[in-house]
PDB file of C-alpha atoms in Angstrom:
ATOM      1  CA  UNK A 484     -18.948 -26.640 -23.226  1.00 42.00           C
ATOM      2  CA  UNK A 485     -19.321 -24.137 -26.029  1.00 44.00           C
ATOM      3  CA  UNK A 486     -17.051 -24.477 -29.023  1.00 45.00           C
ATOM      4  CA  UNK A 487     -14.651 -21.566 -29.473  1.00 41.00           C
ATOM      5  CA  UNK A 488     -12.808 -20.947 -32.750  1.00 43.00           C
ATOM      6  CA  UNK A 489      -9.108 -21.740 -32.364  1.00 39.00           C
ATOM      7  CA  UNK A 490      -8.016 -18.324 -33.623  1.00 43.00           C
ATOM      8  CA  UNK A 491     -10.148 -16.461 -31.085  1.00 42.00           C
ATOM      9  CA  UNK A 492      -9.010 -18.806 -28.307  1.00 34.00           C
ATOM     10  CA  UNK A 493      -5.336 -18.191 -29.047  1.00 37.00           C
ATOM     11  CA  UNK A 494      -5.900 -14.442 -29.222  1.00 39.00           C
ATOM     12  CA  UNK A 495      -7.680 -14.527 -25.851  1.00 36.00           C
ATOM     13  CA  UNK A 496      -4.811 -16.430 -24.197  1.00 34.00           C
ATOM     14  CA  UNK A 497      -2.202 -14.082 -25.661  1.00 38.00           C
ATOM     15  CA  UNK A 498      -4.172 -11.032 -24.531  1.00 36.00           C
ATOM     16  CA  UNK A 499      -4.497 -12.323 -20.969  1.00 42.00           C
ATOM     17  CA  UNK A 500      -0.771 -13.123 -20.885  1.00 44.00           C
ATOM     18  CA  UNK A 501       0.199  -9.514 -21.463  1.00 43.00           C
ATOM     19  CA  UNK A 502       1.595  -7.789 -18.392  1.00 45.00           C
ATOM     20  CA  UNK A 503      -1.071  -5.111 -18.273  1.00 39.00           C
ATOM     21  CA  UNK A 504      -3.928  -7.659 -18.534  1.00 39.00           C
ATOM     22  CA  UNK A 505      -2.814 -10.028 -15.788  1.00 46.00           C
ATOM     23  CA  UNK A 506      -4.810  -9.991 -12.567  1.00 43.00           C
ATOM     24  CA  UNK A 507      -2.895  -8.933  -9.497  1.00 45.00           C
ATOM     25  CA  UNK A 508      -1.858 -11.849  -7.243  1.00 45.00           C
ATOM     26  CA  UNK A 509      -2.740  -9.677  -4.224  1.00 43.00           C
ATOM     27  CA  UNK A 510      -6.389  -8.734  -4.837  1.00 45.00           C
ATOM     28  CA  UNK A 511      -7.364  -8.432  -1.171  1.00 46.00           C
ATOM     29  CA  UNK A 512      -4.198  -6.955   0.324  1.00 65.00           C
ATOM     30  CA  UNK A 513      -2.254  -3.802  -0.303  1.00 76.00           C
ATOM     31  CA  UNK A 514       0.919  -4.511  -2.266  1.00 91.00           C
ATOM     32  CA  UNK A 515       4.313  -4.251  -0.595  1.00 95.00           C
ATOM     33  CA  UNK A 516       5.336  -1.700  -3.228  1.00 96.00           C
ATOM     34  CA  UNK A 517       2.554   0.630  -2.084  1.00 95.00           C
ATOM     35  CA  UNK A 518       3.475   0.086   1.559  1.00 96.00           C
ATOM     36  CA  UNK A 519       7.113   0.983   0.801  1.00 96.00           C
ATOM     37  CA  UNK A 520       5.988   4.221  -0.822  1.00 97.00           C
ATOM     38  CA  UNK A 521       3.857   5.174   2.189  1.00 97.00           C
ATOM     39  CA  UNK A 522       6.637   4.307   4.640  1.00 97.00           C
ATOM     40  CA  UNK A 523       9.193   6.362   2.715  1.00 97.00           C
ATOM     41  CA  UNK A 524       6.901   9.394   2.663  1.00 97.00           C
ATOM     42  CA  UNK A 525       6.049   9.016   6.365  1.00 97.00           C
ATOM     43  CA  UNK A 526       9.737   8.618   7.272  1.00 97.00           C
ATOM     44  CA  UNK A 527      10.597  11.753   5.283  1.00 96.00           C
ATOM     45  CA  UNK A 528       7.959  13.719   7.178  1.00 96.00           C
ATOM     46  CA  UNK A 529       9.248  12.460  10.536  1.00 94.00           C
ATOM     47  CA  UNK A 530      12.825  13.172   9.468  1.00 94.00           C
ATOM     48  CA  UNK A 531      12.021  16.805   8.729  1.00 93.00           C
ATOM     49  CA  UNK A 532      10.004  17.171  11.918  1.00 92.00           C
ATOM     50  CA  UNK A 533      13.067  15.903  13.780  1.00 90.00           C
ATOM     51  CA  UNK A 534      15.307  18.412  11.988  1.00 89.00           C
ATOM     52  CA  UNK A 535      12.935  21.272  12.859  1.00 87.00           C
ATOM     53  CA  UNK A 536      11.816  20.500  16.399  1.00 86.00           C
ATOM     54  CA  UNK A 537      14.280  18.034  17.926  1.00 82.00           C
ATOM     55  CA  UNK A 538      17.514  19.723  16.984  1.00 77.00           C
ATOM     56  CA  UNK A 539      19.340  18.477  20.053  1.00 78.00           C
ATOM     57  CA  UNK A 540      19.069  14.867  18.846  1.00 84.00           C
ATOM     58  CA  UNK A 541      21.771  13.888  16.301  1.00 87.00           C
ATOM     59  CA  UNK A 542      19.382  12.305  13.807  1.00 89.00           C
ATOM     60  CA  UNK A 543      21.911  11.788  11.013  1.00 91.00           C
ATOM     61  CA  UNK A 544      24.580  10.443  13.359  1.00 91.00           C
ATOM     62  CA  UNK A 545      22.266   7.673  14.533  1.00 93.00           C
ATOM     63  CA  UNK A 546      20.215   6.805  11.437  1.00 95.00           C
ATOM     64  CA  UNK A 547      22.131   7.882   8.315  1.00 95.00           C
ATOM     65  CA  UNK A 548      24.704   5.335   7.136  1.00 95.00           C
ATOM     66  CA  UNK A 549      28.327   6.228   7.798  1.00 92.00           C
ATOM     67  CA  UNK A 550      31.685   4.606   8.434  1.00 90.00           C
ATOM     68  CA  UNK A 551      31.731   6.155  11.898  1.00 91.00           C
ATOM     69  CA  UNK A 552      28.270   4.835  12.706  1.00 93.00           C
ATOM     70  CA  UNK A 553      29.126   1.275  11.735  1.00 92.00           C
ATOM     71  CA  UNK A 554      32.409   1.559  13.645  1.00 91.00           C
ATOM     72  CA  UNK A 555      30.367   2.518  16.721  1.00 92.00           C
ATOM     73  CA  UNK A 556      28.131  -0.513  16.296  1.00 93.00           C
ATOM     74  CA  UNK A 557      25.093   1.263  14.807  1.00 95.00           C
ATOM     75  CA  UNK A 558      24.328  -1.639  12.469  1.00 95.00           C
ATOM     76  CA  UNK A 559      20.676  -0.578  12.202  1.00 95.00           C
ATOM     77  CA  UNK A 560      21.907   2.210   9.921  1.00 96.00           C
ATOM     78  CA  UNK A 561      22.071  -0.364   7.099  1.00 96.00           C
ATOM     79  CA  UNK A 562      18.264  -0.308   7.133  1.00 96.00           C
ATOM     80  CA  UNK A 563      17.353   3.136   8.472  1.00 96.00           C
ATOM     81  CA  UNK A 564      19.409   5.053   5.893  1.00 96.00           C
ATOM     82  CA  UNK A 565      17.138   3.598   3.208  1.00 97.00           C
ATOM     83  CA  UNK A 566      14.187   5.550   4.618  1.00 97.00           C
ATOM     84  CA  UNK A 567      15.950   8.913   4.906  1.00 96.00           C
ATOM     85  CA  UNK A 568      16.311  11.394   2.041  1.00 95.00           C
ATOM     86  CA  UNK A 569      18.288  14.512   1.289  1.00 91.00           C
ATOM     87  CA  UNK A 570      15.287  16.515   0.085  1.00 93.00           C
ATOM     88  CA  UNK A 571      11.871  16.352  -1.546  1.00 94.00           C
ATOM     89  CA  UNK A 572      13.262  15.888  -5.070  1.00 93.00           C
ATOM     90  CA  UNK A 573      15.450  13.019  -3.863  1.00 94.00           C
ATOM     91  CA  UNK A 574      12.398  11.367  -2.291  1.00 96.00           C
ATOM     92  CA  UNK A 575      10.255  11.827  -5.412  1.00 94.00           C
ATOM     93  CA  UNK A 576      12.868  10.298  -7.723  1.00 93.00           C
ATOM     94  CA  UNK A 577      13.258   7.205  -5.557  1.00 96.00           C
ATOM     95  CA  UNK A 578       9.513   6.780  -5.043  1.00 96.00           C
ATOM     96  CA  UNK A 579       8.974   7.088  -8.798  1.00 93.00           C
ATOM     97  CA  UNK A 580      11.516   4.316  -9.469  1.00 94.00           C
ATOM     98  CA  UNK A 581       9.993   2.066  -6.775  1.00 96.00           C
ATOM     99  CA  UNK A 582       6.507   2.647  -8.197  1.00 95.00           C
ATOM    100  CA  UNK A 583       7.501   2.099 -11.835  1.00 93.00           C
ATOM    101  CA  UNK A 584       9.533  -1.078 -11.374  1.00 96.00           C
ATOM    102  CA  UNK A 585       8.444  -2.471  -8.030  1.00 95.00           C
ATOM    103  CA  UNK A 586       4.909  -3.485  -8.982  1.00 93.00           C
ATOM    104  CA  UNK A 587       5.843  -5.984 -11.679  1.00 93.00           C
ATOM    105  CA  UNK A 588       8.891  -7.281  -9.814  1.00 95.00           C
ATOM    106  CA  UNK A 589       6.689  -7.913  -6.783  1.00 95.00           C
ATOM    107  CA  UNK A 590       4.109  -9.657  -8.963  1.00 92.00           C
ATOM    108  CA  UNK A 591       6.791 -11.914 -10.445  1.00 91.00           C
ATOM    109  CA  UNK A 592       8.602 -12.779  -7.204  1.00 91.00           C
ATOM    110  CA  UNK A 593       5.994 -12.607  -4.465  1.00 90.00           C
ATOM    111  CA  UNK A 594       5.933 -10.367  -1.404  1.00 92.00           C
ATOM    112  CA  UNK A 595       8.616 -12.014   0.746  1.00 91.00           C
ATOM    113  CA  UNK A 596      11.129 -12.490  -2.055  1.00 92.00           C
ATOM    114  CA  UNK A 597      10.480  -8.953  -3.296  1.00 95.00           C
ATOM    115  CA  UNK A 598      11.298  -7.550   0.144  1.00 95.00           C
ATOM    116  CA  UNK A 599      14.421  -9.715   0.354  1.00 95.00           C
ATOM    117  CA  UNK A 600      15.560  -8.343  -3.006  1.00 96.00           C
ATOM    118  CA  UNK A 601      14.809  -4.726  -2.097  1.00 97.00           C
ATOM    119  CA  UNK A 602      16.479  -4.636   1.312  1.00 97.00           C
ATOM    120  CA  UNK A 603      19.427  -6.783   0.245  1.00 96.00           C
ATOM    121  CA  UNK A 604      20.071  -4.376  -2.638  1.00 97.00           C
ATOM    122  CA  UNK A 605      19.967  -1.455  -0.223  1.00 97.00           C
ATOM    123  CA  UNK A 606      22.256  -3.109   2.316  1.00 97.00           C
ATOM    124  CA  UNK A 607      24.825  -4.248  -0.257  1.00 97.00           C
ATOM    125  CA  UNK A 608      24.790  -0.823  -1.886  1.00 96.00           C
ATOM    126  CA  UNK A 609      25.292   0.845   1.485  1.00 95.00           C
ATOM    127  CA  UNK A 610      28.152  -1.489   2.388  1.00 94.00           C
ATOM    128  CA  UNK A 611      29.842  -0.833  -0.956  1.00 94.00           C
ATOM    129  CA  UNK A 612      29.560   2.912  -0.411  1.00 92.00           C
ATOM    130  CA  UNK A 613      30.903   2.806   3.154  1.00 91.00           C
ATOM    131  CA  UNK A 614      33.622   0.363   2.093  1.00 88.00           C
ATOM    132  CA  UNK A 615      34.723   2.957  -0.417  1.00 83.00           C
ATOM    133  CA  UNK A 616      34.749   5.468   2.431  1.00 76.00           C
ATOM    134  CA  UNK A 617      37.330   3.366   4.239  1.00 79.00           C
ATOM    135  CA  UNK A 618      39.573   3.165   1.178  1.00 77.00           C
ATOM    136  CA  UNK A 619      39.039   6.658  -0.223  1.00 76.00           C
ATOM    137  CA  UNK A 620      37.522   8.968   2.406  1.00 72.00           C
ATOM    138  CA  UNK A 621      37.825  12.145   0.349  1.00 69.00           C
ATOM    139  CA  UNK A 622      35.669  10.635  -2.403  1.00 72.00           C
ATOM    140  CA  UNK A 623      33.263   8.318  -0.570  1.00 71.00           C
ATOM    141  CA  UNK A 624      33.270   9.926   2.869  1.00 69.00           C
ATOM    142  CA  UNK A 625      30.206  11.322   4.586  1.00 81.00           C
ATOM    143  CA  UNK A 626      26.844   9.943   5.628  1.00 89.00           C
ATOM    144  CA  UNK A 627      24.608   8.221   3.069  1.00 93.00           C
ATOM    145  CA  UNK A 628      20.815   8.479   2.900  1.00 95.00           C
ATOM    146  CA  UNK A 629      18.189   7.391   0.415  1.00 94.00           C
ATOM    147  CA  UNK A 630      16.340   4.446  -1.096  1.00 96.00           C
ATOM    148  CA  UNK A 631      18.352   4.636  -4.320  1.00 96.00           C
ATOM    149  CA  UNK A 632      20.288   1.384  -3.838  1.00 96.00           C
ATOM    150  CA  UNK A 633      17.089  -0.588  -3.257  1.00 97.00           C
ATOM    151  CA  UNK A 634      15.383   1.197  -6.143  1.00 97.00           C
ATOM    152  CA  UNK A 635      18.254   0.381  -8.505  1.00 97.00           C
ATOM    153  CA  UNK A 636      18.036  -3.220  -7.347  1.00 97.00           C
ATOM    154  CA  UNK A 637      14.427  -3.204  -8.589  1.00 97.00           C
ATOM    155  CA  UNK A 638      15.470  -1.600 -11.891  1.00 96.00           C
ATOM    156  CA  UNK A 639      18.101  -4.308 -12.404  1.00 97.00           C
ATOM    157  CA  UNK A 640      15.701  -7.106 -11.466  1.00 96.00           C
ATOM    158  CA  UNK A 641      13.103  -5.728 -13.880  1.00 96.00           C
ATOM    159  CA  UNK A 642      15.692  -5.533 -16.680  1.00 95.00           C
ATOM    160  CA  UNK A 643      16.732  -9.153 -16.118  1.00 94.00           C
ATOM    161  CA  UNK A 644      13.134 -10.356 -15.998  1.00 93.00           C
ATOM    162  CA  UNK A 645      11.944  -8.245 -18.953  1.00 93.00           C
ATOM    163  CA  UNK A 646      15.080  -7.305 -20.934  1.00 92.00           C
ATOM    164  CA  UNK A 647      13.266  -6.384 -24.160  1.00 92.00           C
ATOM    165  CA  UNK A 648      10.425  -4.419 -22.553  1.00 92.00           C
ATOM    166  CA  UNK A 649      10.253  -0.898 -24.081  1.00 91.00           C
ATOM    167  CA  UNK A 650      10.194   1.914 -21.528  1.00 87.00           C
ATOM    168  CA  UNK A 651       9.381   5.545 -22.241  1.00 80.00           C
ATOM    169  CA  UNK A 652      11.116   7.978 -19.897  1.00 77.00           C
ATOM    170  CA  UNK A 653      11.093  11.768 -19.751  1.00 68.00           C
ATOM    171  CA  UNK A 654      14.625  13.108 -20.133  1.00 68.00           C
ATOM    172  CA  UNK A 655      14.945  16.180 -17.900  1.00 62.00           C
ATOM    173  CA  UNK A 656      11.195  15.592 -17.271  1.00 62.00           C
ATOM    174  CA  UNK A 657      10.475  17.058 -20.731  1.00 71.00           C
ATOM    175  CA  UNK A 658      11.878  15.010 -23.630  1.00 71.00           C
ATOM    176  CA  UNK A 659      10.342  11.512 -24.068  1.00 79.00           C
ATOM    177  CA  UNK A 660      12.967   8.818 -24.684  1.00 81.00           C
ATOM    178  CA  UNK A 661      12.107   5.173 -25.378  1.00 86.00           C
ATOM    179  CA  UNK A 662      14.594   2.407 -24.658  1.00 87.00           C
ATOM    180  CA  UNK A 663      14.563  -1.256 -23.755  1.00 92.00           C
ATOM    181  CA  UNK A 664      14.791  -2.238 -20.093  1.00 93.00           C
ATOM    182  CA  UNK A 665      18.231  -3.799 -20.562  1.00 93.00           C
ATOM    183  CA  UNK A 666      19.487  -0.606 -22.234  1.00 93.00           C
ATOM    184  CA  UNK A 667      18.218   1.464 -19.300  1.00 93.00           C
ATOM    185  CA  UNK A 668      20.165  -0.805 -16.951  1.00 94.00           C
ATOM    186  CA  UNK A 669      23.343  -0.454 -19.039  1.00 95.00           C
ATOM    187  CA  UNK A 670      22.906   3.325 -19.151  1.00 93.00           C
ATOM    188  CA  UNK A 671      22.365   3.504 -15.374  1.00 93.00           C
ATOM    189  CA  UNK A 672      25.446   1.338 -14.744  1.00 94.00           C
ATOM    190  CA  UNK A 673      27.517   3.538 -17.059  1.00 94.00           C
ATOM    191  CA  UNK A 674      26.436   6.654 -15.140  1.00 91.00           C
ATOM    192  CA  UNK A 675      27.354   5.005 -11.843  1.00 93.00           C
ATOM    193  CA  UNK A 676      30.779   3.969 -13.133  1.00 92.00           C
ATOM    194  CA  UNK A 677      31.390   7.451 -14.529  1.00 92.00           C
ATOM    195  CA  UNK A 678      30.447   8.929 -11.149  1.00 89.00           C
ATOM    196  CA  UNK A 679      32.978   6.668  -9.448  1.00 87.00           C
ATOM    197  CA  UNK A 680      35.751   7.834 -11.771  1.00 84.00           C
ATOM    198  CA  UNK A 681      34.795  11.515 -11.797  1.00 80.00           C
ATOM    199  CA  UNK A 682      33.906  12.587  -8.226  1.00 70.00           C
ATOM    200  CA  UNK A 683      32.233  15.756  -7.066  1.00 69.00           C
ATOM    201  CA  UNK A 684      28.449  15.455  -7.490  1.00 70.00           C
ATOM    202  CA  UNK A 685      27.692  14.203  -3.923  1.00 80.00           C
ATOM    203  CA  UNK A 686      25.790  11.202  -5.291  1.00 87.00           C
ATOM    204  CA  UNK A 687      26.392   7.737  -3.809  1.00 90.00           C
ATOM    205  CA  UNK A 688      27.298   6.085  -7.111  1.00 91.00           C
ATOM    206  CA  UNK A 689      28.871   3.081  -5.391  1.00 93.00           C
ATOM    207  CA  UNK A 690      25.578   2.426  -3.595  1.00 94.00           C
ATOM    208  CA  UNK A 691      23.701   2.635  -6.917  1.00 96.00           C
ATOM    209  CA  UNK A 692      26.109   0.203  -8.532  1.00 96.00           C
ATOM    210  CA  UNK A 693      25.871  -2.158  -5.564  1.00 96.00           C
ATOM    211  CA  UNK A 694      22.089  -2.149  -5.812  1.00 96.00           C
ATOM    212  CA  UNK A 695      22.196  -2.953  -9.525  1.00 97.00           C
ATOM    213  CA  UNK A 696      24.695  -5.778  -9.092  1.00 96.00           C
ATOM    214  CA  UNK A 697      22.587  -7.250  -6.296  1.00 96.00           C
ATOM    215  CA  UNK A 698      19.429  -7.109  -8.419  1.00 96.00           C
ATOM    216  CA  UNK A 699      21.158  -8.904 -11.294  1.00 95.00           C
ATOM    217  CA  UNK A 700      22.670 -11.543  -9.007  1.00 93.00           C
ATOM    218  CA  UNK A 701      19.400 -12.049  -7.148  1.00 92.00           C
ATOM    219  CA  UNK A 702      17.417 -12.860 -10.271  1.00 91.00           C
ATOM    220  CA  UNK A 703      20.075 -14.869 -12.105  1.00 87.00           C
ATOM    221  CA  UNK A 704      21.379 -16.885  -9.146  1.00 82.00           C
ATOM    222  CA  UNK A 705      18.759 -16.843  -6.400  1.00 72.00           C
ATOM    223  CA  UNK A 706      15.639 -17.102  -8.557  1.00 65.00           C
ATOM    224  CA  UNK A 707      16.968 -18.989 -11.595  1.00 57.00           C
ATOM    225  CA  UNK A 708      16.938 -21.466  -9.639  1.00 51.00           C
ATOM    226  CA  UNK A 709      19.573 -22.247  -7.067  1.00 49.00           C
ATOM    227  CA  UNK A 710      18.086 -21.270  -3.681  1.00 48.00           C
ATOM    228  CA  UNK A 711      14.904 -23.324  -3.118  1.00 49.00           C
ATOM    229  CA  UNK A 712      13.688 -21.315  -0.139  1.00 48.00           C
ATOM    230  CA  UNK A 713      13.135 -18.293  -2.387  1.00 48.00           C
ATOM    231  CA  UNK A 714      11.341 -20.417  -4.959  1.00 48.00           C
ATOM    232  CA  UNK A 715       8.941 -21.491  -2.251  1.00 43.00           C
ATOM    233  CA  UNK A 716       8.511 -17.870  -1.151  1.00 44.00           C
ATOM    234  CA  UNK A 717       7.272 -17.015  -4.646  1.00 46.00           C
ATOM    235  CA  UNK A 718       4.218 -19.247  -3.979  1.00 44.00           C
ATOM    236  CA  UNK A 719       4.793 -21.353  -7.041  1.00 44.00           C
ATOM    237  CA  UNK A 720       4.198 -18.560  -9.557  1.00 51.00           C
ATOM    238  CA  UNK A 721       6.120 -19.031 -12.803  1.00 51.00           C
ATOM    239  CA  UNK A 722       8.518 -16.316 -13.823  1.00 54.00           C
ATOM    240  CA  UNK A 723       7.197 -13.925 -16.497  1.00 53.00           C
ATOM    241  CA  UNK A 724       7.517 -14.742 -20.182  1.00 50.00           C
ATOM    242  CA  UNK A 725       7.940 -12.203 -22.933  1.00 49.00           C
ATOM    243  CA  UNK A 726       5.568 -12.750 -25.845  1.00 44.00           C
ATOM    244  CA  UNK A 727       7.047 -13.460 -29.257  1.00 46.00           C
ATOM    245  CA  UNK A 728       5.378 -13.144 -32.627  1.00 45.00           C
ATOM    246  CA  UNK A 729       4.954 -16.235 -34.778  1.00 46.00           C
ATOM    247  CA  UNK A 730       3.744 -16.564 -38.366  1.00 47.00           C
ATOM    248  CA  UNK A 731      -0.008 -17.078 -38.640  1.00 45.00           C
ATOM    249  CA  UNK A 732      -1.093 -20.514 -39.829  1.00 49.00           C
ATOM    250  CA  UNK A 733      -3.393 -20.251 -42.835  1.00 44.00           C
TER     251      UNK A 733
END
């Protein structure tokens, strides 16, 4: 065994521990995050083909999430609405969020637990939105589509796992703004709460808030460490650690 200076050894360990230097735990298989992106794009294409060529079939009535649909027993809407979108821009925003935050959350939790987090966030967000439709139809009424609740669940999970991680975002796709992950989560929650109080923008703010709350709960209660079946699903990988600086020993 070759002797390695302690300083160089410590630097090598710290470098390999950084998030962008870690090897992927799925070297031989496509990640679930990538699969979700492909499925969302494919579903959007099929959705628009249905709108254009199968106009006699009530696509939204059967697959978009609504109070009426759940009342009629269409419980599959809790999943199918997450793969429908209101337009190309809506799809791109959600896919961007899934891509940005999903990769590291999947790496930390494992494939099965990642999927449980994503779909549970979407379902809880959808139920919160439709529950609001029962109580306040004029504000929350109408069908709901989009992967936003699941995507916000990933944002929240990322912020809980990496609260101090700096993120650089493009405000209005032009102005670069850097903030910590936990500040992004607080800002997103504030926007959702504001949207609940001030209606009129046709955005499912209750679904967004439900996704965020689910992501926070999932990491703090399910992963840290109360539900053993999800710990086993993570294949024994330790949760990520943020690096901290320490004074150099001279």
